[in-house]
Every structure is written in C-alpha cells, then in structure tokens.
Tab-separated table of C-alpha atoms and ligand atoms in Angstrom:
chain	number	residue	atom	x	y	z
A	1138	MET	CA	-78.920	-27.133	21.921
A	1139	PHE	CA	-80.892	-30.072	20.482
A	1140	TYR	CA	-81.280	-28.403	17.117
A	1141	LEU	CA	-77.728	-27.257	17.067
A	1142	CYS	CA	-76.411	-30.712	17.645
A	1143	CYS	CA	-78.662	-32.003	14.916
A	1144	PHE	CA	-77.282	-29.701	12.287
A	1145	PHE	CA	-74.401	-32.066	12.015
A	1146	ASN	CA	-76.195	-35.336	12.286
A	1147	THR	CA	-79.142	-34.776	10.019
A	1148	ASN	CA	-76.729	-33.197	7.688
A	1149	ASN	CA	-77.833	-32.503	4.149
A	1150	VAL	CA	-81.584	-32.680	4.627
A	1151	PHE	CA	-81.368	-29.866	7.057
A	1152	PHE	CA	-78.821	-27.895	5.094
A	1153	ASN	CA	-80.607	-28.163	1.831
A	1154	GLN	CA	-83.923	-27.023	3.186
A	1155	ASN	CA	-82.637	-24.441	5.547
A	1156	ALA	CA	-79.208	-23.263	4.608
A	1157	ALA	CA	-80.143	-19.654	5.240
A	1158	TYR	CA	-81.323	-20.485	8.725
A	1159	ALA	CA	-78.267	-22.651	9.427
A	1160	ASN	CA	-76.066	-19.801	8.266
A	1161	ILE	CA	-77.519	-17.529	10.946
A	1162	MET	CA	-77.463	-20.193	13.650
A	1163	PHE	CA	-73.805	-20.908	13.039
A	1164	ASP	CA	-73.021	-17.215	13.376
A	1165	ALA	CA	-74.542	-17.393	16.840
A	1166	LEU	CA	-72.566	-20.504	17.649
A	1167	LEU	CA	-69.356	-18.964	16.411
A	1168	LYS	CA	-69.857	-15.958	18.674
A	1169	LYS	CA	-69.687	-18.360	21.557
A	1170	TYR	CA	-67.109	-20.795	20.181
A	1171	PRO	CA	-65.072	-18.852	17.622
A	1172	PHE	CA	-62.474	-21.600	17.172
A	1173	SER	CA	-64.718	-24.652	17.213
A	1174	PRO	CA	-63.827	-26.650	14.100
A	1175	ARG	CA	-67.340	-28.069	13.887
A	1176	SER	CA	-68.976	-24.667	14.066
A	1177	LEU	CA	-66.586	-23.253	11.481
A	1178	HIS	CA	-67.296	-26.262	9.283
A	1179	GLY	CA	-71.041	-25.815	9.787
A	1180	LYS	CA	-70.846	-22.163	8.792
A	1181	ALA	CA	-68.734	-23.056	5.741
A	1182	LYS	CA	-71.217	-25.727	4.678
A	1183	ALA	CA	-74.211	-23.439	5.106
A	1184	LEU	CA	-72.515	-20.852	2.873
A	1185	ASP	CA	-71.501	-23.596	0.452
A	1186	VAL	CA	-75.126	-24.745	0.055
A	1187	LEU	CA	-76.362	-21.170	-0.229
A	1188	ALA	CA	-73.731	-20.439	-2.858
A	1189	GLU	CA	-74.996	-23.332	-4.910
A	1190	GLU	CA	-78.633	-22.345	-4.446
A	1191	LYS	CA	-77.959	-18.759	-5.451
A	1192	GLN	CA	-75.192	-19.617	-7.924
A	1193	SER	CA	-73.056	-17.059	-6.140
A	1194	ASN	CA	-69.257	-17.020	-6.374
A	1195	GLU	CA	-69.162	-14.395	-3.660
A	1196	LEU	CA	-70.854	-16.770	-1.189
A	1197	LEU	CA	-68.623	-19.603	-2.314
A	1198	LEU	CA	-65.526	-17.515	-1.592
A	1199	GLN	CA	-66.873	-16.739	1.869
A	1200	SER	CA	-67.500	-20.445	2.353
A	1201	LEU	CA	-63.922	-21.243	1.362
A	1202	GLY	CA	-62.727	-18.744	3.986
A	1203	TYR	CA	-64.599	-20.612	6.712
A	1204	TYR	CA	-63.430	-24.030	5.518
A	1205	LEU	CA	-59.877	-22.715	5.736
A	1206	ARG	CA	-60.424	-21.373	9.225
A	1207	ALA	CA	-61.855	-24.743	10.245
A	1208	LEU	CA	-58.718	-26.458	8.955
A	1209	LYS	CA	-56.585	-24.102	11.036
A	1210	ALA	CA	-58.643	-24.565	14.198
A	1211	PRO	CA	-56.908	-26.352	17.077
A	1212	GLU	CA	-57.513	-30.077	17.506
A	1213	VAL	CA	-59.444	-30.881	14.345
A	1214	PRO	CA	-60.029	-34.660	14.332
A	1215	ASP	CA	-58.422	-36.451	11.370
A	1216	GLN	CA	-61.651	-37.511	9.718
A	1217	LEU	CA	-63.135	-34.042	9.924
A	1218	PHE	CA	-59.909	-32.559	8.580
A	1219	VAL	CA	-60.068	-34.823	5.533
A	1220	THR	CA	-63.747	-34.071	4.900
A	1221	ILE	CA	-63.190	-30.334	5.074
A	1222	ALA	CA	-59.976	-30.347	3.058
A	1223	GLU	CA	-61.461	-32.457	0.282
A	1224	ARG	CA	-64.555	-30.288	-0.005
A	1225	TYR	CA	-62.364	-27.187	0.005
A	1226	ILE	CA	-60.244	-28.554	-2.825
A	1227	ASN	CA	-63.332	-29.554	-4.778
A	1228	ARG	CA	-64.908	-26.093	-4.486
A	1229	ALA	CA	-61.680	-24.155	-5.021
A	1230	ARG	CA	-61.116	-26.098	-8.234
A	1231	PHE	CA	-64.725	-25.489	-9.235
A	1232	ILE	CA	-64.201	-21.713	-9.248
A	1233	GLY	CA	-60.753	-21.979	-10.778
A	1234	GLN	CA	-58.811	-21.093	-7.601
A	1235	TYR	CA	-56.169	-23.706	-8.160
A	1236	LYS	CA	-53.451	-22.068	-6.063
A	1237	LYS	CA	-55.713	-22.228	-3.034
A	1238	ALA	CA	-56.570	-25.867	-3.782
A	1239	ILE	CA	-52.893	-26.754	-4.087
A	1240	ALA	CA	-52.086	-25.183	-0.700
A	1241	VAL	CA	-54.690	-27.424	0.943
A	1242	HIS	CA	-53.475	-30.472	-0.993
A	1243	TRP	CA	-50.127	-29.867	0.723
A	1244	GLN	CA	-51.775	-29.626	4.133
A	1245	LEU	CA	-53.256	-33.088	3.593
A	1246	ILE	CA	-49.959	-34.465	2.334
A	1247	GLU	CA	-48.065	-33.140	5.358
A	1248	ARG	CA	-50.641	-34.365	7.830
A	1249	PHE	CA	-50.915	-37.854	6.291
A	1250	PRO	CA	-47.463	-38.625	4.901
A	1251	ALA	CA	-48.158	-42.362	4.887
A	1252	ASN	CA	-51.063	-42.022	2.442
A	1253	ALA	CA	-50.246	-41.903	-1.285
A	1254	THR	CA	-53.776	-40.751	-2.124
A	1255	TYR	CA	-53.132	-37.164	-1.174
A	1256	LEU	CA	-50.064	-36.882	-3.382
A	1257	ASN	CA	-51.967	-38.542	-6.221
A	1258	ASN	CA	-54.832	-36.088	-5.861
A	1259	LEU	CA	-52.396	-33.198	-6.081
A	1260	ALA	CA	-51.018	-34.657	-9.306
A	1261	VAL	CA	-54.557	-34.693	-10.734
A	1262	THR	CA	-55.040	-31.026	-9.852
A	1263	TYR	CA	-51.748	-30.218	-11.589
A	1264	LEU	CA	-52.871	-32.167	-14.650
A	1265	THR	CA	-56.193	-30.320	-14.809
A	1266	ILE	CA	-54.312	-27.018	-15.050
A	1267	ASN	CA	-51.860	-28.505	-17.523
A	1268	SER	CA	-48.898	-28.220	-15.123
A	1269	VAL	CA	-47.562	-31.476	-16.458
A	1270	GLU	CA	-44.063	-31.152	-15.037
A	1271	ALA	CA	-45.381	-30.460	-11.539
A	1272	ALA	CA	-47.681	-33.500	-11.843
A	1273	ARG	CA	-44.784	-35.608	-13.071
A	1274	SER	CA	-42.608	-34.697	-10.110
A	1275	VAL	CA	-45.388	-35.450	-7.592
A	1276	LEU	CA	-46.043	-38.829	-9.226
A	1277	ARG	CA	-42.311	-39.619	-9.129
A	1278	LYS	CA	-42.409	-39.011	-5.393
A	1279	VAL	CA	-45.298	-41.448	-5.030
A	1280	LEU	CA	-43.614	-44.126	-7.119
A	1281	LEU	CA	-40.337	-43.835	-5.204
A	1282	LYS	CA	-42.151	-44.687	-2.005
A	1283	TRP	CA	-44.952	-46.893	-3.424
A	1284	PRO	CA	-43.677	-48.431	-6.677
A	1285	ASP	CA	-46.859	-50.490	-7.131
A	1286	ASP	CA	-49.364	-47.681	-6.665
A	1287	GLY	CA	-51.766	-48.232	-9.571
A	1288	PHE	CA	-53.121	-44.702	-9.690
A	1289	ALA	CA	-49.637	-43.171	-9.878
A	1290	LEU	CA	-48.517	-45.769	-12.434
A	1291	VAL	CA	-51.336	-45.067	-14.915
A	1292	HIS	CA	-50.996	-41.313	-14.559
A	1293	TYR	CA	-47.219	-41.384	-14.930
A	1294	GLY	CA	-47.551	-43.613	-17.989
A	1295	PHE	CA	-50.185	-41.255	-19.386
A	1296	ILE	CA	-47.709	-38.345	-19.159
A	1297	LEU	CA	-44.966	-40.395	-20.827
A	1298	LYS	CA	-47.372	-41.144	-23.699
A	1299	THR	CA	-49.127	-37.818	-24.204
A	1300	THR	CA	-46.300	-35.395	-23.362
A	1301	ASP	CA	-43.095	-37.289	-24.214
A	1302	ASN	CA	-44.400	-39.703	-26.859
A	1303	ASP	CA	-42.248	-42.276	-25.015
A	1304	LEU	CA	-44.307	-45.248	-26.181
A	1305	ALA	CA	-42.310	-48.151	-24.763
A	1306	ASN	CA	-42.059	-46.773	-21.231
A	1307	SER	CA	-45.628	-45.501	-21.238
A	1308	VAL	CA	-46.791	-49.032	-22.064
A	1309	ASN	CA	-44.871	-50.445	-19.093
A	1310	TYR	CA	-46.264	-47.969	-16.606
A	1311	MET	CA	-49.863	-48.004	-17.832
A	1312	THR	CA	-49.954	-51.807	-18.130
A	1313	ARG	CA	-48.717	-52.266	-14.563
A	1314	GLY	CA	-51.137	-49.624	-13.336
A	1315	LEU	CA	-54.173	-51.130	-15.063
A	1316	GLN	CA	-53.316	-54.563	-13.665
A	1317	THR	CA	-53.978	-53.194	-10.161
A	1318	LYS	CA	-57.578	-52.366	-11.206
A	1319	CYS	CA	-57.429	-49.464	-8.751
A	1320	LEU	CA	-60.497	-47.272	-8.523
A	1321	GLY	CA	-59.144	-44.336	-10.545
A	1322	CYS	CA	-57.410	-46.663	-13.019
A	1323	ILE	CA	-60.552	-47.902	-14.746
A	1324	ASP	CA	-60.795	-44.824	-16.914
A	1325	GLY	CA	-61.159	-44.706	-20.696
A	1326	ARG	CA	-58.237	-42.318	-21.101
A	1327	PHE	CA	-55.737	-44.915	-19.912
A	1328	TYR	CA	-57.193	-47.725	-22.011
A	1329	PHE	CA	-57.326	-45.343	-24.986
A	1330	HIS	CA	-53.696	-44.228	-24.778
A	1331	LEU	CA	-52.247	-47.578	-23.741
A	1332	GLY	CA	-53.955	-49.239	-26.721
A	1333	ASP	CA	-52.748	-46.486	-29.017
A	1334	ALA	CA	-49.167	-46.846	-27.766
A	1335	LEU	CA	-49.326	-50.628	-28.276
A	1336	ALA	CA	-50.692	-50.227	-31.818
A	1337	ARG	CA	-47.955	-47.742	-32.713
A	1338	LEU	CA	-45.366	-50.224	-31.431
A	1339	ASN	CA	-46.881	-52.830	-33.767
A	1340	ARG	CA	-48.168	-54.806	-30.783
A	1341	ASN	CA	-51.629	-55.040	-32.343
A	1342	ASP	CA	-52.731	-58.287	-30.712
A	1343	GLU	CA	-52.099	-56.778	-27.306
A	1344	ALA	CA	-53.937	-53.589	-28.314
A	1345	ILE	CA	-57.011	-55.550	-29.381
A	1346	LYS	CA	-56.983	-57.599	-26.186
A	1347	LEU	CA	-56.811	-54.414	-24.176
A	1348	TYR	CA	-59.681	-52.842	-26.134
A	1349	GLU	CA	-61.788	-55.932	-25.472
A	1350	GLU	CA	-61.006	-55.593	-21.790
A	1351	GLY	CA	-62.027	-51.921	-22.029
A	1352	VAL	CA	-65.403	-52.989	-23.441
A	1353	LYS	CA	-65.851	-55.374	-20.494
A	1354	GLU	CA	-65.005	-52.543	-18.104
A	1355	LYS	CA	-67.553	-50.361	-19.953
A	1356	VAL	CA	-65.070	-47.641	-20.854
A	1357	PHE	CA	-65.568	-48.297	-24.593
A	1358	MET	CA	-68.765	-48.979	-26.481
A	1359	SER	CA	-67.049	-51.581	-28.634
A	1360	LYS	CA	-63.526	-52.605	-29.531
A	1361	PHE	CA	-63.660	-50.340	-32.605
A	1362	GLN	CA	-65.762	-47.507	-31.135
A	1363	ARG	CA	-63.571	-45.930	-28.488
A	1364	SER	CA	-64.731	-42.321	-28.196
A	1365	LEU	CA	-64.865	-41.096	-24.593
A	1366	TYR	CA	-67.673	-38.477	-24.729
A	1367	ASN	CA	-70.723	-40.482	-25.627
A	1368	MET	CA	-74.482	-40.503	-25.552
A	1369	GLU	CA	-76.122	-43.863	-25.115
A	1370	ARG	CA	-78.705	-45.273	-27.535
A	1371	LEU	CA	-77.287	-43.613	-30.702
A	1372	THR	CA	-77.203	-45.909	-33.723
A	1373	ALA	CA	-73.619	-47.098	-33.956
A	1374	LYS	CA	-72.134	-48.212	-37.266
A	1375	PRO	CA	-68.852	-47.288	-38.938
A	1376	TRP	CA	-70.109	-46.394	-42.422
A	1377	TRP	CA	-73.312	-44.529	-43.288
A	1378	GLU	CA	-75.040	-44.150	-46.648
A	1379	PRO	CA	-76.644	-40.851	-47.686
A	1380	LYS	CA	-80.063	-42.540	-47.738
A	1381	ASP	CA	-79.664	-43.366	-44.021
A	1382	LEU	CA	-79.916	-39.633	-43.321
A	1383	PRO	CA	-83.150	-38.351	-44.909
A	1384	SER	CA	-83.119	-35.052	-43.000
A	1385	TYR	CA	-79.680	-34.110	-44.338
A	1386	GLN	CA	-80.451	-34.584	-48.050
A	1387	ASN	CA	-80.435	-30.846	-48.844
A	1388	LEU	CA	-76.975	-30.435	-47.354
A	1389	PHE	CA	-75.689	-33.400	-49.359
A	1390	SER	CA	-77.129	-31.988	-52.611
A	1391	ALA	CA	-75.698	-28.536	-51.912
A	1392	LEU	CA	-72.229	-29.967	-51.301
A	1393	LYS	CA	-72.287	-32.083	-54.456
A	1394	LYS	CA	-73.862	-29.417	-56.661
A	1395	ASN	CA	-71.285	-26.810	-55.628
A	1396	TYR	CA	-68.364	-29.175	-55.597
A	1397	LEU	CA	-66.410	-27.322	-58.281
A	1398	GLN	CA	-66.618	-23.957	-56.533
A	1399	ILE	CA	-65.742	-25.589	-53.226
A	1400	LYS	CA	-62.761	-27.245	-54.855
A	1401	GLN	CA	-61.618	-23.957	-56.412
A	1402	GLU	CA	-61.832	-22.195	-53.062
A	1403	GLY	CA	-59.856	-24.961	-51.389
A	1404	LEU	CA	-57.183	-24.895	-54.085
A	1405	ALA	CA	-56.927	-21.087	-53.944
A	1406	ALA	CA	-56.441	-21.218	-50.174
A	1407	LEU	CA	-53.758	-23.869	-50.679
A	1408	ASN	CA	-51.884	-21.507	-52.978
A	1409	ASP	CA	-51.860	-18.808	-50.325
A	1410	LYS	CA	-49.350	-19.502	-47.570
A	1411	GLY	CA	-50.593	-19.405	-43.990
A	1412	PHE	CA	-54.119	-20.720	-44.347
A	1413	PHE	CA	-53.614	-24.461	-44.027
A	1414	GLN	CA	-52.126	-25.610	-40.700
A	1415	ASP	CA	-50.389	-28.848	-39.770
A	1416	GLU	CA	-52.658	-31.381	-38.112
A	1417	ALA	CA	-51.898	-30.837	-34.431
A	1418	GLU	CA	-53.038	-34.001	-32.649
A	1419	ASN	CA	-50.040	-36.249	-33.215
A	1420	LEU	CA	-52.139	-38.626	-35.316
A	1421	LYS	CA	-49.719	-38.867	-38.211
A	1422	ASP	CA	-47.156	-41.610	-38.680
A	1423	THR	CA	-45.478	-40.338	-41.867
A	1424	GLY	CA	-46.043	-37.632	-44.499
A	1425	THR	CA	-47.717	-34.240	-44.654
A	1426	TRP	CA	-51.302	-33.588	-43.653
A	1427	LYS	CA	-52.747	-30.085	-43.275
A	1428	GLN	CA	-56.139	-28.612	-42.568
A	1429	LEU	CA	-57.982	-25.340	-43.047
A	1430	GLU	CA	-60.605	-24.964	-40.338
A	1431	LEU	CA	-63.875	-23.240	-41.235
A	1432	PHE	CA	-66.092	-24.114	-38.265
A	1433	ALA	CA	-65.353	-25.748	-34.915
A	1434	ARG	CA	-67.520	-26.259	-31.829
A	1435	GLY	CA	-70.349	-24.396	-33.602
A	1436	GLN	CA	-68.171	-21.307	-34.201
A	1437	LYS	CA	-67.093	-19.871	-37.531
A	1438	PHE	CA	-63.445	-18.962	-38.304
A	1439	PRO	CA	-64.097	-15.578	-39.950
A	1440	LYS	CA	-60.680	-15.108	-41.539
A	1441	ASN	CA	-60.682	-18.546	-43.126
A	1442	CYS	CA	-64.304	-18.194	-44.223
A	1443	ALA	CA	-63.497	-14.872	-45.899
A	1444	LYS	CA	-61.089	-16.878	-48.049
A	1445	THR	CA	-63.656	-19.587	-48.873
A	1446	PRO	CA	-67.012	-17.745	-48.796
A	1447	VAL	CA	-69.094	-20.096	-50.952
A	1448	THR	CA	-68.062	-23.148	-48.942
A	1449	CYS	CA	-68.729	-21.438	-45.621
A	1450	GLY	CA	-72.028	-20.058	-46.917
A	1451	ILE	CA	-73.257	-23.574	-47.684
A	1452	ILE	CA	-72.180	-24.951	-44.313
A	1453	GLN	CA	-73.648	-21.932	-42.535
A	1454	LYS	CA	-77.033	-22.552	-44.130
A	1455	TYR	CA	-77.350	-26.070	-42.701
A	1456	THR	CA	-77.439	-25.908	-38.924
A	1457	GLU	CA	-76.923	-29.661	-38.588
A	1458	ALA	CA	-73.376	-28.783	-39.723
A	1459	SER	CA	-72.681	-25.164	-38.683
A	1460	GLY	CA	-74.418	-25.717	-35.342
A	1461	CYS	CA	-72.682	-29.029	-34.649
A	1462	ARG	CA	-70.855	-28.012	-31.477
A	1463	ARG	CA	-69.303	-31.433	-31.198
A	1464	GLY	CA	-67.617	-31.248	-34.574
A	1465	GLN	CA	-65.799	-29.221	-37.178
A	1466	SER	CA	-65.844	-28.305	-40.847
A	1467	LYS	CA	-62.500	-28.108	-42.611
A	1468	PHE	CA	-60.551	-28.663	-45.807
A	1469	SER	CA	-58.052	-31.490	-45.458
A	1470	VAL	CA	-55.041	-31.845	-47.730
A	1471	MET	CA	-52.863	-34.943	-47.677
A	1472	HIS	CA	-49.618	-35.434	-49.544
A	1473	PRO	CA	-48.162	-38.636	-51.007
A	1474	GLY	CA	-46.396	-40.847	-48.480
A	1475	THR	CA	-48.756	-40.012	-45.636
A	1476	HIS	CA	-50.002	-42.592	-43.160
A	1477	VAL	CA	-52.378	-41.573	-40.374
A	1478	TRP	CA	-52.335	-43.938	-37.387
A	1479	PRO	CA	-55.553	-45.752	-36.488
A	1480	HIS	CA	-57.457	-43.373	-34.200
A	1481	CYS	CA	-60.917	-42.557	-32.838
A	1482	GLY	CA	-62.605	-39.169	-32.569
A	1483	PRO	CA	-63.696	-37.900	-29.155
A	1484	THR	CA	-67.468	-38.344	-29.402
A	1485	ASN	CA	-70.225	-40.492	-30.900
A	1486	CYS	CA	-72.491	-37.437	-31.221
A	1487	ARG	CA	-71.440	-36.560	-34.770
A	1488	LEU	CA	-71.087	-38.142	-38.185
A	1489	ARG	CA	-68.373	-37.077	-40.586
A	1490	ILE	CA	-68.998	-36.239	-44.249
A	1491	HIS	CA	-66.068	-36.157	-46.681
A	1492	LEU	CA	-66.647	-34.439	-50.029
A	1493	GLY	CA	-64.002	-35.619	-52.532
A	1494	LEU	CA	-62.405	-32.613	-54.266
A	1495	LYS	CA	-59.143	-33.877	-55.701
A	1496	VAL	CA	-58.641	-37.595	-55.388
A	1497	PRO	CA	-55.624	-39.289	-56.935
A	1498	PRO	CA	-55.437	-43.094	-57.013
A	1499	GLU	CA	-53.952	-45.089	-54.118
A	1500	THR	CA	-55.567	-43.085	-51.385
A	1501	ALA	CA	-57.778	-44.893	-48.904
A	1502	ILE	CA	-59.539	-44.718	-45.555
A	1503	ARG	CA	-60.371	-47.694	-43.339
A	1504	VAL	CA	-63.170	-47.309	-40.800
A	1505	ALA	CA	-63.431	-50.332	-38.501
A	1506	GLU	CA	-63.144	-53.280	-40.891
A	1507	GLU	CA	-64.052	-51.707	-44.229
A	1508	THR	CA	-61.747	-49.657	-46.447
A	1509	ARG	CA	-63.041	-47.197	-49.038
A	1510	SER	CA	-61.752	-44.302	-51.115
A	1511	TRP	CA	-63.094	-40.959	-52.214
A	1512	VAL	CA	-64.748	-40.023	-55.500
A	1513	GLU	CA	-64.466	-36.461	-56.781
A	1514	SER	CA	-67.753	-34.549	-56.434
A	1515	ASP	CA	-69.264	-37.290	-54.260
A	1516	ILE	CA	-69.533	-37.788	-50.509
A	1517	ILE	CA	-68.695	-40.584	-48.096
A	1518	ILE	CA	-70.085	-40.606	-44.565
A	1519	PHE	CA	-68.623	-42.327	-41.522
A	1520	ASP	CA	-68.767	-42.237	-37.770
A	1521	ASP	CA	-65.310	-41.129	-36.675
A	1522	SER	CA	-65.807	-42.442	-33.130
A	1523	PHE	CA	-64.961	-45.777	-34.793
A	1524	GLU	CA	-61.303	-46.537	-35.347
A	1525	HIS	CA	-60.136	-45.203	-38.713
A	1526	GLU	CA	-56.832	-45.060	-40.543
A	1527	VAL	CA	-55.771	-43.198	-43.694
A	1528	TRP	CA	-53.138	-43.886	-46.369
A	1529	HIS	CA	-51.835	-41.866	-49.251
A	1530	ASN	CA	-49.566	-43.979	-51.445
A	1531	GLY	CA	-50.292	-42.000	-54.621
A	1532	SER	CA	-48.219	-39.359	-56.371
A	1533	ASP	CA	-50.198	-36.114	-56.120
A	1534	PHE	CA	-51.946	-34.417	-53.214
A	1535	ARG	CA	-55.485	-35.320	-52.154
A	1536	LEU	CA	-58.019	-32.642	-51.120
A	1537	VAL	CA	-61.351	-33.252	-49.353
A	1538	LEU	CA	-63.863	-31.087	-47.501
A	1539	ILE	CA	-64.799	-32.526	-44.100
A	1540	VAL	CA	-68.194	-31.541	-42.684
A	1541	ASP	CA	-69.355	-32.881	-39.323
A	1542	VAL	CA	-73.094	-33.107	-38.603
A	1543	TRP	CA	-75.001	-33.991	-35.456
A	1544	HIS	CA	-75.800	-37.671	-35.122
A	1545	PRO	CA	-79.341	-37.990	-36.527
A	1546	ASP	CA	-80.662	-39.722	-33.381
A	1547	LEU	CA	-79.982	-36.656	-31.218
A	1548	THR	CA	-83.094	-34.633	-30.375
A	1549	PRO	CA	-83.235	-30.845	-30.987
A	1550	ARG	CA	-83.032	-30.339	-27.232
A	1551	GLU	CA	-79.902	-32.495	-26.968
A	1552	ARG	CA	-78.297	-30.550	-29.813
A	1553	GLU	CA	-78.946	-27.406	-27.782
A	1554	ILE	CA	-77.616	-28.537	-24.437
A	1555	LEU	CA	-74.728	-30.920	-25.123
A	1556	SER	CA	-71.392	-29.373	-24.147
A	1557	SER	CA	-69.091	-28.361	-26.998
A	1558	ILE	CA	-66.171	-30.543	-27.995
B	2855	OGA	C1	-60.954	-37.802	-40.285
B	2855	OGA	C2	-59.595	-38.345	-40.602
B	2855	OGA	C3	-58.933	-37.075	-42.469
B	2855	OGA	C4	-58.450	-37.128	-43.860
B	2855	OGA	O1	-61.629	-37.234	-41.139
B	2855	OGA	O2	-61.374	-37.962	-39.113
B	2855	OGA	O3	-58.956	-38.828	-39.737
B	2855	OGA	O4	-58.028	-36.070	-44.285
B	2855	OGA	N1	-59.091	-38.269	-41.854
B	2855	OGA	O5	-58.503	-38.154	-44.520
B	2856	MN	MN1	-59.953	-38.802	-37.806
C-alpha cells in the first residue's frame, strides 16, 4: 500500500521512470476499486506518459478513455476534476480530437458556472480550429456576465479586427482588454492587431505608444520589428546591402545577370489570365496588387514554375532561397494608385530580396525609417520583420521578383529544424 499511495505523491519522478510499471499496478488497483477516480486518473497518467515515451497515438487514445472514466467517476473532488479535465483537453487537442476536447470543456463550464476561465478556454479551442463564430458566441456569453474580463475582451476584439475588419470596435475591446494586463492578454497577437487597427484609423501616435509598450512587455523586439516568430541573437536591421551577405553573392549575380529573361517570364505570365492572384492578407489600403507564387515554405509551385522555368531554375539552384521554409519566392505586380498599409512579416528568420523588373517613377517602399525605390536589373534587400509600407503613385504597373533567403546568422542545423512558416 505504501508504494501505491506514493504513486500520487511522488508524481512525475515515479511516472517518468516507471510508467510501464505504474500502468500494471494501476490495473491491479482498478480490479479492486474500479470506480476510484484516483486510480482511474493514475492509469490514465501512466498511459499518457507511456504514449509520450513511445510516441504512440494508440496509447494516448487509451489514456484519454481512462481520463474520461475518471471524470465520470462518482465524487471526484473539484481540484482533481479540473486537473484531469485540463489534461484531457490538452491531449485531445494535441491529437486533433477537438470534438472530444469541446465536450470536456462543457463539463468544466457546467460544473463551475461562476468561473469565466472555462468559457474562455473553450473559445480558444474554437479559435484554434477556426470556428470563429462559435468562439464569438462563447466570448459574448462571457462578456454579458463579466464585461471587464480582459481575456474575453482581447479575444473578442481580435475577432472583430481579423474577421470583420471592424477597426473602431476592435480597438475599443482590445484596448480595454490589454489594460487589465491579464495573463493571456500579454500576447504579441493582440498588440500586433490593435496597433495595426490604430494605424489604419490614422491614430498613429497611439499605435506607436502601444508598440513601445509591447517592447517593454517583450512581445516585440523593437517598435519597428514586430514579427511574432523569432529567433534571438539574429542581426536586426531594416535595410541590408549585398556586401553584408558574402555567402549569397552567387545568387545575387544570377538574379541580376538573368534579369531580362526573368522579366520576360514575369510579363508573359501576366499576359496569361489565372496565374497572378490577388494578395490575400488584407494588407492593401487602395489599388491592385497581385502575386505569382513560385516557392513557399520550401516547396515549389510546379504549375507556376512550368510557366517561368528560368526564374524557378535559378531559385532552385540556391538553397538559401529554395530551401527557405520561412519564406517565399514570387513575382509581385503593383498597379498605379496602390497603397499597402504599414505591416510586418511573421518572422525575423528571413531577409527579402527584391529584383527590379519594371519600375516606373513614383513607386517607393519604406522600411522602418528609410524609404527607397527599385532599379531595373538591380536588387534591394530588407528585413520584412521590420515595418514596411509601399506606394505606387506612378502611371504604369511595377513588376518585381521577390526572393526570400534564410537570415545569414542562422546555422545549417537551424535551417534544417525550424518549423515552416
Ligand atoms: C514585401 C511587400 C511587396 C511589393 O515584399 O514584403 O510588402 O510588391 N511589398 O512591393
Ligand atoms: Mn510585406
């Protein structure tokens, strides 16, 4: 009995070293006490640890079954119920069993109706599976009962901004939410979208103040560099010169040397309907801006590359570009009268090369505090994790080739293992 009691108290040390043994011991216990919530929980945890050790979904599913039985056992103390339910939700989400997770979210909500946290957590699960309307309705429920709940306020405001483009209301909700400084509120996504909404409403002073606060809270690297998927230690500056990147010189020469063929391929694709697609990230204020994607996340777009074989062949040859899983390569066409809102890319792990192909006057790009333009047959290089903004006030379209490359400070190993973006 001594050992059995200690399964619970010495907790993870025991489980981690001896999950297989614990698994068997809990079977024995369950024979004797088939409805004991602690024994069911113990069995579930043993399977949970084993599943992780063996990377086995099968074991994880079995574990979920026992967690569920533990939740249904008679007289489960509140604290134990919460521990089990939260682990269940975590693991169910991990293997993509969202329906099961949602059912247990509801068990928590019904058992603890006076606690907004459980409704908020359900909203997060809905958001992770892109069930925005379900998340919205849960958050409405929270805010009806707890109008000052910071977590619900920032999430509701986030939906108003990213789904409805309702800038004014999203600013109200996110501002009030961030003021609470609640645990889940200090998150770059809310600072990012609140600042963006403010800037689009011409409330730039407030946006800058917010970005400075975001730097203090460590959600941004600087007020201009606001990417959310970052590696520390990487040299951070808005504009780069070709000479700053000695290992990429061959790529630069190849792009410049073949500029005319690249341009001709881009123009030919433009003349064929259906290749260039509208920019899809809601970054545009006015005008027309389209792109033809060649590579993204380290993968080639075969149909588009068949249309522009020389261009793709060059990119393919240089793995700093074709293998850049945190970037893209694409043609970008912009028509007169276009303004692209100030925005930041998602990651500091890449640098962005623009090869000028057709560059009329009165086209410009600002990165942080310096504005430049393109030169046909030449390249400019910038770090798009820094705020940048683009204008086309000219009278004919502008065409550039965009090629992302790994940030030069990343090691070969990091280039291999970083997740794709
Ligand atoms: C970018 C950007 C594209 C363009 O390259 O990140 O926002 O076509 N501008 O000027
Ligand atoms: Mn951009």
